[in-house]
Amino acid sequence: MTAPAHAVIDLDAVRHNVGLLTDRAGNAEVMAVVKADAYGHGLLPVARAALAGGAGWLGVARVEEAILLRAGLDPSGARPRILTWLYVPGAPLAEALEADLDVSVGAPWALTEVAAAARRTGRTARVHLKVDTGMSRVGVRPEDWAALVDQAMAEQAQGTVEVVGVWSHLTSADDPDDPTTEAQLESFTAAVRTAETAGVRPQVRHLAASSGTLFHPRTHLDLVRPGIAVYGISPAPRVADAARLGLRAAMRVETTLAAVKTVPAGTPVSYNHTEVTGTATRLGVLPVGYANGIPRHASGTGPVQVAGRRCTVVGRVCMDQTVVDLGPEDDGTDAGGSAVIFGDGADGEPTAEDWARATGTIGYEIVTRMGSQVPRRYRGEDAG
């Protein structure tokens, strides 16, 4: 079966980006965040490239994905620390400990379950305590922090856990002028002080993700956790785009025209006839749609490159078809011709950020939504 589209993943770009982020991190270690199948780029190939680029840690939100990551890495090669931080009661924490994963704890129930898993396996859990400094997601609030620390130290005294990290997450680091970042750093510093007073001796304190790594050196501390920047997308395009930051986009999505037709002025296009051609033109049909990761919000706005020219989506994006306006000139483009959904922009093609602007979202969503019907092809030194 011929795939309707494919994504070319440049692993050399991943290596380059991690190297750049390592330089920007100064004395802090680097955790490459490879959650959500490496933001849609492919978990294991990207993880290997990130390690080759200088990352010493890997980060994955879900426990099950972290277990797969550990199992898939070459046991004879580098053995990075892997942190997992998002799970619900009943998660496979025993398997996580047996896989030598670091586990975040952001609630009393989580610590209870981690300690129970440690007792079942006979392993001491490496725990990172998470304090909520302003995100209101997983993590205990400052007023509950001392109680969690005391609970953790009681478990540490019994040998079930070792508190190796203290961490939190920044809410507004993509705006260098927002005072929230400094306020969160102060709150986090106070939480670390409380933990240390109770006897915690953290190996790593970590707060900064991509924006913190790039724009807020004071938040680097012992470890930074870049995510989207690893994939060559700016976390704050209004502040600095990827090119200005020196990042290289790692994903390029290509497809093939399924049909080309010449239509007169006044031709309605796609569902509900939300658009009608203003002049005679040529329409190209792409065999991809929202089932393949093309945002339905791209209807009438999404940019596509065909035969070296920028075109625009016309009419509604369908589940598995999207129509683009090729313009009135017959340049020989026909069914079987190639089209670029997005890439690094070097050849004039749209970028993920162009799609984000066109659809009112962020580059993160554009790359992660590319579905399993879009196979990945790898190139670069780590392609194997």
Coordinates of C-alpha atoms in Angstrom, one line a residue:
M1 CA 0.0 0.0 0.0
T2 CA 1.3 3.4 -0.9
A3 CA 1.2 5.9 2.0
P4 CA -0.6 9.1 1.3
A5 CA 2.3 11.1 2.7
H6 CA 5.5 10.6 4.6
A7 CA 7.6 12.5 7.0
V8 CA 11.4 12.7 6.5
I9 CA 13.1 13.0 9.9
D10 CA 16.6 14.6 9.8
L11 CA 18.5 13.1 12.8
D12 CA 21.5 15.2 12.1
A13 CA 19.3 18.2 12.8
V14 CA 18.4 16.7 16.1
R15 CA 22.0 16.2 17.0
H16 CA 22.8 19.8 16.0
N17 CA 19.9 21.2 18.0
V18 CA 20.9 19.2 21.1
G19 CA 24.5 20.3 20.7
L20 CA 23.4 24.0 20.5
L21 CA 21.1 23.6 23.6
T22 CA 24.0 21.9 25.5
D23 CA 26.1 25.0 24.7
R24 CA 23.4 27.3 25.9
A25 CA 22.8 25.3 29.1
G26 CA 26.3 26.2 30.4
N27 CA 27.2 24.0 33.3
A28 CA 23.7 22.4 33.5
E29 CA 23.1 18.9 32.2
V30 CA 20.7 18.4 29.4
M31 CA 17.6 16.2 29.4
A32 CA 16.2 15.8 25.9
V33 CA 12.4 15.5 26.2
V34 CA 11.2 12.7 23.8
K35 CA 7.6 12.3 25.1
A36 CA 4.7 11.7 22.7
D37 CA 6.8 9.6 20.4
A38 CA 9.5 12.3 20.4
Y39 CA 6.9 15.0 19.4
G40 CA 5.8 12.8 16.5
H41 CA 9.4 12.3 15.2
G42 CA 9.9 8.7 16.5
L43 CA 10.9 7.8 20.0
L44 CA 14.0 5.6 19.6
P45 CA 15.7 7.2 16.6
V46 CA 15.4 10.6 18.1
A47 CA 16.5 9.5 21.5
R48 CA 19.7 7.9 20.1
A49 CA 20.4 11.1 18.1
A50 CA 19.8 13.3 21.1
L51 CA 22.3 11.2 23.2
A52 CA 24.8 11.5 20.3
G53 CA 24.3 15.2 20.4
G54 CA 25.2 15.5 24.0
A55 CA 22.1 14.9 26.1
G56 CA 22.8 12.9 29.3
W57 CA 19.2 12.5 30.3
L58 CA 15.9 11.6 28.5
G59 CA 12.5 12.7 29.6
V60 CA 9.2 11.0 28.8
A61 CA 5.8 11.9 30.3
R62 CA 4.1 8.5 30.4
V63 CA 5.5 5.5 32.3
E64 CA 4.6 3.0 29.6
E65 CA 6.5 5.0 27.0
A66 CA 9.5 5.4 29.3
I67 CA 9.6 1.6 29.8
L68 CA 9.6 1.1 26.0
L69 CA 12.4 3.7 25.7
R70 CA 14.6 1.9 28.2
A71 CA 14.0 -1.4 26.5
G72 CA 14.7 -0.1 23.0
L73 CA 18.1 1.6 23.8
D74 CA 21.2 -0.4 23.2
P75 CA 22.2 -1.8 26.6
S76 CA 25.9 -1.9 25.6
G77 CA 25.8 1.8 24.7
A78 CA 25.3 5.0 26.8
R79 CA 22.8 4.3 29.6
P80 CA 21.2 7.7 30.3
R81 CA 19.0 8.5 33.2
I82 CA 15.3 8.5 32.1
L83 CA 12.7 10.5 34.0
T84 CA 9.0 9.8 33.7
W85 CA 6.4 12.1 35.3
L86 CA 2.8 11.5 34.3
Y87 CA 0.8 8.5 35.6
V88 CA -2.4 7.7 37.4
P89 CA -3.1 5.3 40.3
G90 CA -2.4 1.8 39.3
A91 CA 0.3 2.7 36.8
P92 CA 3.1 0.0 36.2
L93 CA 5.5 1.6 38.7
A94 CA 7.1 -1.8 39.6
E95 CA 8.1 -2.2 35.9
A96 CA 9.4 1.3 35.9
L97 CA 11.7 0.6 38.8
E98 CA 12.8 -2.6 37.2
A99 CA 13.7 -0.6 34.1
D100 CA 15.9 1.7 36.2
L101 CA 13.7 4.8 35.6
D102 CA 13.6 7.9 37.6
V103 CA 10.1 8.7 38.7
S104 CA 8.5 12.0 39.5
V105 CA 6.3 12.4 42.6
G106 CA 3.9 15.3 42.6
A107 CA 1.3 14.1 45.1
P108 CA 1.2 12.0 48.4
W109 CA -0.7 9.2 46.7
A110 CA 2.0 8.9 44.1
L111 CA 4.7 8.6 46.7
T112 CA 2.7 5.9 48.5
E113 CA 2.4 3.9 45.2
V114 CA 6.1 4.4 44.3
A115 CA 7.2 3.2 47.8
A116 CA 4.9 0.2 47.5
A117 CA 6.4 -0.7 44.1
A118 CA 9.9 -0.4 45.7
R119 CA 8.9 -2.8 48.4
R120 CA 7.6 -5.3 45.8
T121 CA 10.6 -5.2 43.7
G122 CA 13.3 -4.8 46.3
R123 CA 14.6 -1.7 44.5
T124 CA 15.1 1.8 45.8
A125 CA 13.1 4.2 43.7
R126 CA 15.0 7.3 42.4
V127 CA 12.4 10.0 43.0
H128 CA 12.1 13.6 41.8
L129 CA 9.7 15.6 44.0
K130 CA 7.6 18.1 42.0
V131 CA 6.4 21.4 43.5
D132 CA 3.7 23.5 41.7
T133 CA 5.1 27.0 41.4
G134 CA 2.3 28.3 39.2
M135 CA 1.2 25.8 36.5
S136 CA -1.6 24.2 38.6
R137 CA -0.9 20.9 37.0
V138 CA 0.7 17.8 38.7
G139 CA 2.8 18.9 41.6
V140 CA 2.0 19.8 45.2
R141 CA 1.2 23.4 46.1
P142 CA 3.7 25.3 48.2
E143 CA 1.6 25.0 51.3
D144 CA 1.6 21.2 51.0
W145 CA 5.2 20.9 50.0
A146 CA 6.7 20.4 53.5
A147 CA 4.4 17.5 54.2
L148 CA 5.3 15.8 51.0
V149 CA 9.0 16.3 51.7
D150 CA 8.6 14.8 55.2
Q151 CA 6.7 11.8 53.8
A152 CA 9.5 11.3 51.2
M153 CA 12.2 11.5 53.9
A154 CA 10.4 8.9 56.0
E155 CA 10.3 6.6 53.0
Q156 CA 14.0 7.3 52.3
A157 CA 14.8 6.4 55.9
Q158 CA 13.2 3.0 55.2
G159 CA 15.2 2.6 52.0
T160 CA 12.3 2.5 49.6
V161 CA 13.1 5.8 47.9
E162 CA 16.0 8.1 47.3
V163 CA 15.1 11.7 46.6
V164 CA 17.5 12.6 43.8
G165 CA 15.7 15.6 42.3
V166 CA 13.5 18.5 43.0
W167 CA 11.7 20.2 40.0
S168 CA 8.9 22.4 38.7
H169 CA 7.8 23.9 35.4
L170 CA 7.7 27.4 34.1
T171 CA 4.5 28.9 32.8
S172 CA 5.6 32.0 30.8
A173 CA 9.2 31.5 29.9
D174 CA 8.4 32.2 26.2
D175 CA 8.0 35.8 27.2
P176 CA 11.4 37.1 28.4
D177 CA 9.7 40.2 29.9
D178 CA 7.1 38.4 31.9
P179 CA 7.9 38.7 35.6
T180 CA 6.2 35.4 36.3
T181 CA 9.4 33.5 35.6
E182 CA 11.3 35.3 38.2
A183 CA 8.5 34.8 40.7
Q184 CA 8.5 31.1 40.0
L185 CA 12.3 30.9 40.4
E186 CA 11.9 32.5 43.8
S187 CA 9.1 30.1 44.8
F188 CA 11.2 27.1 43.6
T189 CA 14.3 28.3 45.4
A190 CA 12.2 28.5 48.6
A191 CA 10.9 24.9 48.0
V192 CA 14.5 23.6 47.5
R193 CA 15.5 25.3 50.7
T194 CA 12.7 23.7 52.6
A195 CA 13.6 20.3 51.2
E196 CA 17.3 20.7 52.1
T197 CA 16.4 21.8 55.6
A198 CA 14.5 18.5 55.9
G199 CA 17.5 16.5 54.8
V200 CA 17.0 16.2 51.0
R201 CA 20.3 16.4 49.1
P202 CA 19.1 16.6 45.5
Q203 CA 21.5 15.6 42.7
V204 CA 19.6 17.8 40.3
R205 CA 17.3 20.8 40.6
H206 CA 15.5 21.5 37.4
L207 CA 13.0 24.1 36.2
A208 CA 13.8 25.2 32.6
A209 CA 12.4 23.6 29.4
S210 CA 13.1 25.0 25.9
S211 CA 12.2 28.6 26.6
G212 CA 14.1 28.7 30.0
T213 CA 17.1 27.1 28.4
L214 CA 17.2 29.7 25.6
F215 CA 16.0 32.9 27.3
H216 CA 16.5 32.6 31.1
P217 CA 20.0 31.5 32.1
R218 CA 19.2 32.0 35.8
T219 CA 16.7 29.0 35.6
H220 CA 19.3 26.5 34.3
L221 CA 20.3 25.3 37.7
D222 CA 21.6 21.6 37.5
L223 CA 19.5 20.3 34.6
V224 CA 17.5 21.7 31.7
R225 CA 14.7 19.9 29.9
P226 CA 14.4 21.2 26.3
G227 CA 11.6 19.7 24.3
I228 CA 10.4 21.5 21.2
A229 CA 13.7 23.1 20.5
V230 CA 15.3 19.6 20.2
Y231 CA 13.1 19.3 17.0
G232 CA 14.2 22.6 15.6
I233 CA 11.1 24.7 16.4
S234 CA 11.3 27.9 18.3
P235 CA 9.4 27.8 21.6
A236 CA 8.8 31.6 21.3
P237 CA 8.6 32.6 17.6
R238 CA 7.5 36.1 18.5
V239 CA 10.7 36.5 20.3
A240 CA 13.1 34.7 18.0
D241 CA 12.4 32.3 15.1
A242 CA 14.2 29.0 14.7
A243 CA 16.7 30.5 12.2
R244 CA 17.6 33.3 14.5
L245 CA 18.1 30.8 17.3
G246 CA 20.3 28.6 15.1
L247 CA 17.8 25.6 15.3
R248 CA 17.2 23.3 12.4
A249 CA 13.8 21.8 11.7
A250 CA 13.9 18.0 11.9
M251 CA 10.6 17.1 10.2
R252 CA 9.7 17.5 6.6
V253 CA 6.2 16.2 5.5
E254 CA 5.8 15.4 1.8
T255 CA 2.9 14.1 -0.2
T256 CA 1.9 13.5 -3.8
L257 CA -0.9 15.1 -5.9
A258 CA -3.8 12.7 -6.4
A259 CA -5.5 14.8 -9.0
V260 CA -5.2 18.1 -10.9
K261 CA -8.1 19.8 -12.7
T262 CA -8.8 23.1 -14.4
V263 CA -12.0 24.8 -13.2
P264 CA -13.8 27.9 -14.2
A265 CA -14.5 31.0 -12.1
G266 CA -17.4 30.4 -9.7
T267 CA -16.5 26.7 -8.9
P268 CA -17.5 25.7 -5.4
V269 CA -14.9 23.7 -3.5
S270 CA -15.2 20.9 -0.9
Y271 CA -17.8 20.5 1.9
N272 CA -20.6 23.1 2.3
H273 CA -19.0 25.2 -0.5
T274 CA -17.4 27.5 1.9
E275 CA -15.1 28.8 -0.9
V276 CA -15.8 29.5 -4.5
T277 CA -13.0 30.2 -7.1
G278 CA -12.8 33.8 -8.0
T279 CA -11.2 33.2 -11.4
A280 CA -10.5 30.2 -13.6
T281 CA -7.7 28.2 -11.9
R282 CA -6.2 24.8 -11.5
L283 CA -7.0 22.8 -8.3
G284 CA -4.7 20.1 -6.9
V285 CA -6.0 17.4 -4.6
L286 CA -3.8 16.0 -1.9
P287 CA -4.5 12.6 -0.5
V288 CA -4.2 13.7 3.1
G289 CA -6.6 15.3 5.6
Y290 CA -7.3 15.6 9.2
A291 CA -7.0 11.8 9.7
N292 CA -3.4 12.3 8.7
G293 CA -2.7 15.3 10.9
I294 CA -3.7 18.2 8.6
P295 CA -5.6 20.6 10.9
R296 CA -9.2 21.2 9.8
H297 CA -8.6 24.8 10.9
A298 CA -6.3 25.0 7.9
S299 CA -9.4 25.2 5.7
G300 CA -8.8 28.2 3.4
T301 CA -5.5 29.1 5.0
G302 CA -3.0 26.3 5.1
P303 CA 0.2 26.8 3.0
V304 CA 1.6 24.1 0.7
Q305 CA 4.5 24.1 -1.7
V306 CA 3.9 22.6 -5.1
A307 CA 6.4 22.7 -8.0
G308 CA 8.5 25.2 -6.0
R309 CA 5.5 27.6 -5.5
R310 CA 3.5 28.4 -2.4
C311 CA -0.1 27.5 -2.7
T312 CA -3.0 27.7 -0.3
V313 CA -5.6 25.3 0.9
V314 CA -9.0 26.1 -0.6
G315 CA -12.3 24.9 0.9
R316 CA -12.7 22.6 3.8
V317 CA -10.0 20.1 4.8
C318 CA -11.6 16.7 4.6
M319 CA -10.8 13.5 6.5
D320 CA -8.4 12.3 3.9
Q321 CA -8.3 14.9 1.1
T322 CA -7.3 18.5 0.9
V323 CA -7.6 20.8 -2.1
V324 CA -5.1 23.5 -2.9
D325 CA -5.3 26.3 -5.5
L326 CA -2.4 25.9 -7.9
G327 CA -3.1 29.1 -9.8
P328 CA -4.2 29.6 -13.4
E329 CA -0.9 28.9 -15.1
D330 CA -0.5 25.4 -16.5
D331 CA 3.1 24.6 -15.5
G332 CA 2.8 20.9 -16.3
T333 CA 2.0 19.9 -12.7
D334 CA -0.2 16.9 -12.7
A335 CA -1.2 13.8 -10.6
G336 CA 1.9 12.2 -9.2
G337 CA 3.6 15.6 -8.7
S338 CA 5.2 16.2 -5.3
A339 CA 3.9 18.6 -2.6
V340 CA 5.6 19.7 0.6
I341 CA 3.3 20.3 3.6
F342 CA 6.1 21.8 5.7
G343 CA 9.8 21.6 6.2
D344 CA 12.7 23.7 7.3
G345 CA 11.9 26.6 4.9
A346 CA 15.3 26.4 3.2
D347 CA 13.8 25.8 -0.2
G348 CA 10.9 28.2 0.3
E349 CA 8.6 25.5 1.6
P350 CA 6.2 26.3 4.5
T351 CA 7.5 25.6 8.0
A352 CA 5.6 24.1 10.9
E353 CA 5.5 27.6 12.4
D354 CA 3.8 28.9 9.1
W355 CA 1.1 26.2 9.6
A356 CA 0.8 27.2 13.3
R357 CA 0.2 30.9 12.3
A358 CA -2.3 29.8 9.6
T359 CA -4.3 27.7 12.0
G360 CA -4.1 29.7 15.3
T361 CA -2.0 27.2 17.2
I362 CA 1.6 26.4 18.0
G363 CA 4.3 24.5 16.2
Y364 CA 4.3 21.8 18.9
E365 CA 0.8 20.7 17.8
I366 CA 1.6 20.8 14.1
V367 CA 4.4 18.2 14.4
T368 CA 2.9 16.0 17.1
R369 CA -0.5 15.6 15.3
M370 CA 1.1 13.9 12.3
G371 CA -0.6 10.5 12.6
S372 CA 0.5 6.9 12.1
Q373 CA -0.7 7.0 8.5
V374 CA 2.2 9.2 7.8
P375 CA 5.2 6.9 7.9
R376 CA 8.6 8.2 9.1
R377 CA 11.7 8.0 7.1
Y378 CA 15.0 8.7 8.7
R379 CA 18.2 10.3 7.4
G380 CA 21.4 11.3 9.0
E381 CA 24.3 9.7 10.9
D382 CA 22.0 8.0 13.4
A383 CA 19.5 6.6 10.8
G384 CA 20.9 3.1 11.1

